[in-house]
C-alpha cells in the first residue's frame, strides 16, 4: 500500500487489502462470506453519533468504527472512510474501512508503515523509502493509478471505488 501526501511524503506498507460488496438490511451490515460456500457475515449497526458506530455480530465485543472526515452522504450514513484499532500479536494496528455508494468496500490494514519521499516529473514517479530508490512510469485515468516498472507489464494500484 502506498499513501502519497501533498508535501512529498510517501508512506508504504505491506498489509491486508480486501475488496468486497456490502449492503444494509434491517440495520445490519451484510458482507460476503469468509469462505467459499459460507454464510454471509452480518453485523448489527449501533450508532453512537454521526461519526461513531459499533458493529456487533452477536459476540460480547463489537468493532468500534470512527469516521474520517465529514459525512459523505446524508441518505446513507455508512458511506465514507472509517478507522478502527485492533490488537494483533501484542500490537495495536489502525485499519481503514471505506464504504462507497456503489455497494463496494475496501478494507486496508497496514502491518508496518515505512516513510519515504516521492517526486513526480511528467509521467515519472520517483520514490525513496528505507534506503531503496524506485522509479515508475505512471498513468492516471479516471482516478485509477497504474504504475509501470521498467520492462514490466504494469502494476495496478487499487483505484478509489466511488
PDB file of C-alpha atoms in Angstrom:
ATOM      1  CA  UNK A   1       0.000   0.000   0.000  1.00  0.00           C
ATOM      2  CA  UNK A   2       1.215   3.477  -0.878  1.00  0.00           C
ATOM      3  CA  UNK A   3      -0.185   6.694   0.525  1.00  0.00           C
ATOM      4  CA  UNK A   4       1.022   9.871  -1.163  1.00  0.00           C
ATOM      5  CA  UNK A   5       0.810  13.110   0.846  1.00  0.00           C
ATOM      6  CA  UNK A   6       0.749  16.573  -0.739  1.00  0.00           C
ATOM      7  CA  UNK A   7       4.046  17.527   0.965  1.00  0.00           C
ATOM      8  CA  UNK A   8       6.090  14.919  -0.948  1.00  0.00           C
ATOM      9  CA  UNK A   9       5.965  12.289   1.809  1.00  0.00           C
ATOM     10  CA  UNK A  10       5.055   8.728   0.804  1.00  0.00           C
ATOM     11  CA  UNK A  11       4.043   6.014   3.248  1.00  0.00           C
ATOM     12  CA  UNK A  12       4.457   2.376   2.229  1.00  0.00           C
ATOM     13  CA  UNK A  13       3.232  -0.734   3.990  1.00  0.00           C
ATOM     14  CA  UNK A  14       2.680  -4.386   3.376  1.00  0.00           C
ATOM     15  CA  UNK A  15      -0.691  -5.384   4.727  1.00  0.00           C
ATOM     16  CA  UNK A  16      -4.160  -6.741   4.150  1.00  0.00           C
ATOM     17  CA  UNK A  17      -6.208  -5.317   1.285  1.00  0.00           C
ATOM     18  CA  UNK A  18      -9.724  -6.725   0.915  1.00  0.00           C
ATOM     19  CA  UNK A  19     -12.317  -5.511  -1.569  1.00  0.00           C
ATOM     20  CA  UNK A  20     -15.926  -6.651  -1.063  1.00  0.00           C
ATOM     21  CA  UNK A  21     -19.557  -5.892  -1.826  1.00  0.00           C
ATOM     22  CA  UNK A  22     -21.718  -4.607   1.043  1.00  0.00           C
ATOM     23  CA  UNK A  23     -25.352  -3.775   1.742  1.00  0.00           C
ATOM     24  CA  UNK A  24     -27.531  -2.752   4.683  1.00  0.00           C
ATOM     25  CA  UNK A  25     -30.581  -4.861   5.580  1.00  0.00           C
ATOM     26  CA  UNK A  26     -32.689  -4.383   8.711  1.00  0.00           C
ATOM     27  CA  UNK A  27     -29.995  -2.277  10.432  1.00  0.00           C
ATOM     28  CA  UNK A  28     -27.350  -4.899   9.660  1.00  0.00           C
ATOM     29  CA  UNK A  29     -24.209  -4.513   7.574  1.00  0.00           C
ATOM     30  CA  UNK A  30     -24.056  -7.547   5.261  1.00  0.00           C
ATOM     31  CA  UNK A  31     -20.686  -8.631   3.817  1.00  0.00           C
ATOM     32  CA  UNK A  32     -19.729 -11.669   1.709  1.00  0.00           C
ATOM     33  CA  UNK A  33     -18.789 -14.983   3.352  1.00  0.00           C
ATOM     34  CA  UNK A  34     -15.262 -15.535   4.668  1.00  0.00           C
ATOM     35  CA  UNK A  35     -15.087 -18.845   2.805  1.00  0.00           C
ATOM     36  CA  UNK A  36     -16.455 -20.230  -0.463  1.00  0.00           C
ATOM     37  CA  UNK A  37     -19.955 -21.538   0.203  1.00  0.00           C
ATOM     38  CA  UNK A  38     -20.019 -19.988   3.685  1.00  0.00           C
ATOM     39  CA  UNK A  39     -22.737 -17.797   5.149  1.00  0.00           C
ATOM     40  CA  UNK A  40     -22.795 -14.045   4.618  1.00  0.00           C
ATOM     41  CA  UNK A  41     -21.374 -12.055   7.516  1.00  0.00           C
ATOM     42  CA  UNK A  42     -23.966  -9.870   9.242  1.00  0.00           C
ATOM     43  CA  UNK A  43     -23.224  -7.235  11.874  1.00  0.00           C
ATOM     44  CA  UNK A  44     -25.792  -5.112  13.669  1.00  0.00           C
ATOM     45  CA  UNK A  45     -25.141  -1.366  13.436  1.00  0.00           C
ATOM     46  CA  UNK A  46     -25.360   0.567  16.705  1.00  0.00           C
ATOM     47  CA  UNK A  47     -24.914   4.289  16.045  1.00  0.00           C
ATOM     48  CA  UNK A  48     -23.460   6.311  18.944  1.00  0.00           C
ATOM     49  CA  UNK A  49     -23.464   9.526  16.912  1.00  0.00           C
ATOM     50  CA  UNK A  50     -22.863  10.563  13.299  1.00  0.00           C
ATOM     51  CA  UNK A  51     -19.143   9.707  13.496  1.00  0.00           C
ATOM     52  CA  UNK A  52     -19.093   6.588  15.684  1.00  0.00           C
ATOM     53  CA  UNK A  53     -20.749   3.247  15.055  1.00  0.00           C
ATOM     54  CA  UNK A  54     -20.331  -0.186  16.625  1.00  0.00           C
ATOM     55  CA  UNK A  55     -20.631  -3.381  14.575  1.00  0.00           C
ATOM     56  CA  UNK A  56     -21.773  -6.425  16.505  1.00  0.00           C
ATOM     57  CA  UNK A  57     -22.120  -9.963  15.195  1.00  0.00           C
ATOM     58  CA  UNK A  58     -23.639 -11.161  18.470  1.00  0.00           C
ATOM     59  CA  UNK A  59     -20.329 -11.706  20.274  1.00  0.00           C
ATOM     60  CA  UNK A  60     -19.682  -9.756  23.508  1.00  0.00           C
ATOM     61  CA  UNK A  61     -17.102  -7.473  21.868  1.00  0.00           C
ATOM     62  CA  UNK A  62     -18.063  -5.430  18.817  1.00  0.00           C
ATOM     63  CA  UNK A  63     -15.995  -3.425  16.382  1.00  0.00           C
ATOM     64  CA  UNK A  64     -15.896   0.339  17.007  1.00  0.00           C
ATOM     65  CA  UNK A  65     -15.575   2.394  13.806  1.00  0.00           C
ATOM     66  CA  UNK A  66     -14.753   6.120  13.822  1.00  0.00           C
ATOM     67  CA  UNK A  67     -15.469   8.275  10.765  1.00  0.00           C
ATOM     68  CA  UNK A  68     -12.600  10.045   8.994  1.00  0.00           C
ATOM     69  CA  UNK A  69     -13.644  13.458   7.699  1.00  0.00           C
ATOM     70  CA  UNK A  70     -17.230  14.551   7.195  1.00  0.00           C
ATOM     71  CA  UNK A  71     -20.289  12.513   6.355  1.00  0.00           C
ATOM     72  CA  UNK A  72     -20.316  11.985   2.581  1.00  0.00           C
ATOM     73  CA  UNK A  73     -23.978  11.045   2.044  1.00  0.00           C
ATOM     74  CA  UNK A  74     -26.906  12.373   4.073  1.00  0.00           C
ATOM     75  CA  UNK A  75     -29.130   9.450   2.999  1.00  0.00           C
ATOM     76  CA  UNK A  76     -26.657   6.688   3.846  1.00  0.00           C
ATOM     77  CA  UNK A  77     -24.502   7.350   6.920  1.00  0.00           C
ATOM     78  CA  UNK A  78     -22.130   4.388   6.449  1.00  0.00           C
ATOM     79  CA  UNK A  79     -20.687   5.761   3.179  1.00  0.00           C
ATOM     80  CA  UNK A  80     -17.220   7.218   3.682  1.00  0.00           C
ATOM     81  CA  UNK A  81     -13.946   6.308   5.337  1.00  0.00           C
ATOM     82  CA  UNK A  82     -13.768   4.762   8.812  1.00  0.00           C
ATOM     83  CA  UNK A  83     -10.910   3.692  11.081  1.00  0.00           C
ATOM     84  CA  UNK A  84     -10.708   1.008  13.692  1.00  0.00           C
ATOM     85  CA  UNK A  85      -7.951  -0.013  16.073  1.00  0.00           C
ATOM     86  CA  UNK A  86      -7.323  -3.719  16.553  1.00  0.00           C
ATOM     87  CA  UNK A  87      -4.979  -5.663  18.819  1.00  0.00           C
ATOM     88  CA  UNK A  88      -2.942  -8.228  16.893  1.00  0.00           C
ATOM     89  CA  UNK A  89       0.047 -10.118  18.260  1.00  0.00           C
ATOM     90  CA  UNK A  90       0.524  -7.581  21.057  1.00  0.00           C
ATOM     91  CA  UNK A  91       0.388  -4.564  18.726  1.00  0.00           C
ATOM     92  CA  UNK A  92      -2.390  -2.074  18.060  1.00  0.00           C
ATOM     93  CA  UNK A  93      -2.967  -1.692  14.331  1.00  0.00           C
ATOM     94  CA  UNK A  94      -5.078   1.054  12.778  1.00  0.00           C
ATOM     95  CA  UNK A  95      -7.039  -0.148   9.794  1.00  0.00           C
ATOM     96  CA  UNK A  96      -9.281   1.716   7.367  1.00  0.00           C
ATOM     97  CA  UNK A  97     -12.652   0.662   6.019  1.00  0.00           C
ATOM     98  CA  UNK A  98     -14.009   2.563   3.028  1.00  0.00           C
ATOM     99  CA  UNK A  99     -17.658   2.202   2.012  1.00  0.00           C
ATOM    100  CA  UNK A 100     -18.722   3.513  -1.385  1.00  0.00           C
ATOM    101  CA  UNK A 101     -22.202   4.359  -2.669  1.00  0.00           C
ATOM    102  CA  UNK A 102     -21.742   1.743  -5.396  1.00  0.00           C
ATOM    103  CA  UNK A 103     -22.044  -1.019  -2.768  1.00  0.00           C
ATOM    104  CA  UNK A 104     -18.332  -1.760  -2.813  1.00  0.00           C
ATOM    105  CA  UNK A 105     -15.997  -1.577   0.171  1.00  0.00           C
ATOM    106  CA  UNK A 106     -12.273  -1.614   0.708  1.00  0.00           C
ATOM    107  CA  UNK A 107     -10.573  -2.803   3.907  1.00  0.00           C
ATOM    108  CA  UNK A 108      -6.934  -1.758   4.423  1.00  0.00           C
ATOM    109  CA  UNK A 109      -4.770  -2.919   7.313  1.00  0.00           C
ATOM    110  CA  UNK A 110      -1.131  -1.829   7.100  1.00  0.00           C
ATOM    111  CA  UNK A 111       1.177  -4.060   9.137  1.00  0.00           C
ATOM    112  CA  UNK A 112       4.255  -1.839   9.343  1.00  0.00           C
ATOM    113  CA  UNK A 113       4.497   1.572   7.701  1.00  0.00           C
ATOM    114  CA  UNK A 114       7.740   2.853   6.219  1.00  0.00           C
ATOM    115  CA  UNK A 115       8.083   6.555   5.473  1.00  0.00           C
ATOM    116  CA  UNK A 116       9.822   7.996   2.464  1.00  0.00           C
ATOM    117  CA  UNK A 117       9.589  10.696  -0.151  1.00  0.00           C
ATOM    118  CA  UNK A 118       8.316  10.936  -3.704  1.00  0.00           C
ATOM    119  CA  UNK A 119       8.648  13.270  -6.666  1.00  0.00           C
ATOM    120  CA  UNK A 120       6.617  13.472  -9.853  1.00  0.00           C
ATOM    121  CA  UNK A 121       8.182  14.608 -13.104  1.00  0.00           C
ATOM    122  CA  UNK A 122       5.904  14.382 -16.145  1.00  0.00           C
ATOM    123  CA  UNK A 123       4.746  10.761 -16.229  1.00  0.00           C
ATOM    124  CA  UNK A 124       7.578   9.540 -13.958  1.00  0.00           C
ATOM    125  CA  UNK A 125       7.209   8.807 -10.241  1.00  0.00           C
ATOM    126  CA  UNK A 126      10.384   8.553  -8.112  1.00  0.00           C
ATOM    127  CA  UNK A 127      10.012   7.011  -4.624  1.00  0.00           C
ATOM    128  CA  UNK A 128      12.713   6.759  -1.952  1.00  0.00           C
ATOM    129  CA  UNK A 129      11.965   4.714   1.176  1.00  0.00           C
ATOM    130  CA  UNK A 130      14.049   2.566   3.538  1.00  0.00           C
ATOM    131  CA  UNK A 131      17.195   3.207   1.544  1.00  0.00           C
ATOM    132  CA  UNK A 132      15.591   1.971  -1.680  1.00  0.00           C
ATOM    133  CA  UNK A 133      15.016   4.120  -4.750  1.00  0.00           C
ATOM    134  CA  UNK A 134      12.279   3.095  -7.183  1.00  0.00           C
ATOM    135  CA  UNK A 135      11.288   4.741 -10.444  1.00  0.00           C
ATOM    136  CA  UNK A 136       7.953   4.100 -12.124  1.00  0.00           C
ATOM    137  CA  UNK A 137       6.206   5.386 -15.188  1.00  0.00           C
ATOM    138  CA  UNK A 138       2.561   6.024 -14.346  1.00  0.00           C
ATOM    139  CA  UNK A 139      -0.843   6.710 -15.826  1.00  0.00           C
ATOM    140  CA  UNK A 140      -3.761   8.299 -14.006  1.00  0.00           C
ATOM    141  CA  UNK A 141      -7.095   7.620 -15.702  1.00  0.00           C
ATOM    142  CA  UNK A 142     -10.498   8.134 -14.040  1.00  0.00           C
ATOM    143  CA  UNK A 143      -8.948   8.033 -10.529  1.00  0.00           C
ATOM    144  CA  UNK A 144      -7.128   4.775 -11.381  1.00  0.00           C
ATOM    145  CA  UNK A 145      -3.378   4.905 -10.822  1.00  0.00           C
ATOM    146  CA  UNK A 146      -1.316   2.388 -12.798  1.00  0.00           C
ATOM    147  CA  UNK A 147       2.415   2.096 -12.063  1.00  0.00           C
ATOM    148  CA  UNK A 148       4.811   0.573 -14.593  1.00  0.00           C
ATOM    149  CA  UNK A 149       8.261  -0.703 -13.725  1.00  0.00           C
ATOM    150  CA  UNK A 150      10.930  -0.814 -16.429  1.00  0.00           C
ATOM    151  CA  UNK A 151      10.285  -3.880 -18.651  1.00  0.00           C
ATOM    152  CA  UNK A 152       7.198  -4.920 -16.660  1.00  0.00           C
ATOM    153  CA  UNK A 153       3.639  -5.111 -17.941  1.00  0.00           C
ATOM    154  CA  UNK A 154       2.340  -2.951 -15.124  1.00  0.00           C
ATOM    155  CA  UNK A 155       1.388  -2.949 -11.502  1.00  0.00           C
ATOM    156  CA  UNK A 156      -2.077  -1.585 -10.967  1.00  0.00           C
ATOM    157  CA  UNK A 157      -2.889   0.236  -7.745  1.00  0.00           C
ATOM    158  CA  UNK A 158      -6.384  -0.057  -6.271  1.00  0.00           C
ATOM    159  CA  UNK A 159      -8.465   2.877  -7.500  1.00  0.00           C
ATOM    160  CA  UNK A 160     -10.955   4.825  -5.448  1.00  0.00           C
ATOM    161  CA  UNK A 161     -14.163   2.849  -5.789  1.00  0.00           C
ATOM    162  CA  UNK A 162     -16.715   5.664  -5.886  1.00  0.00           C
TER     163      UNK A 162
END
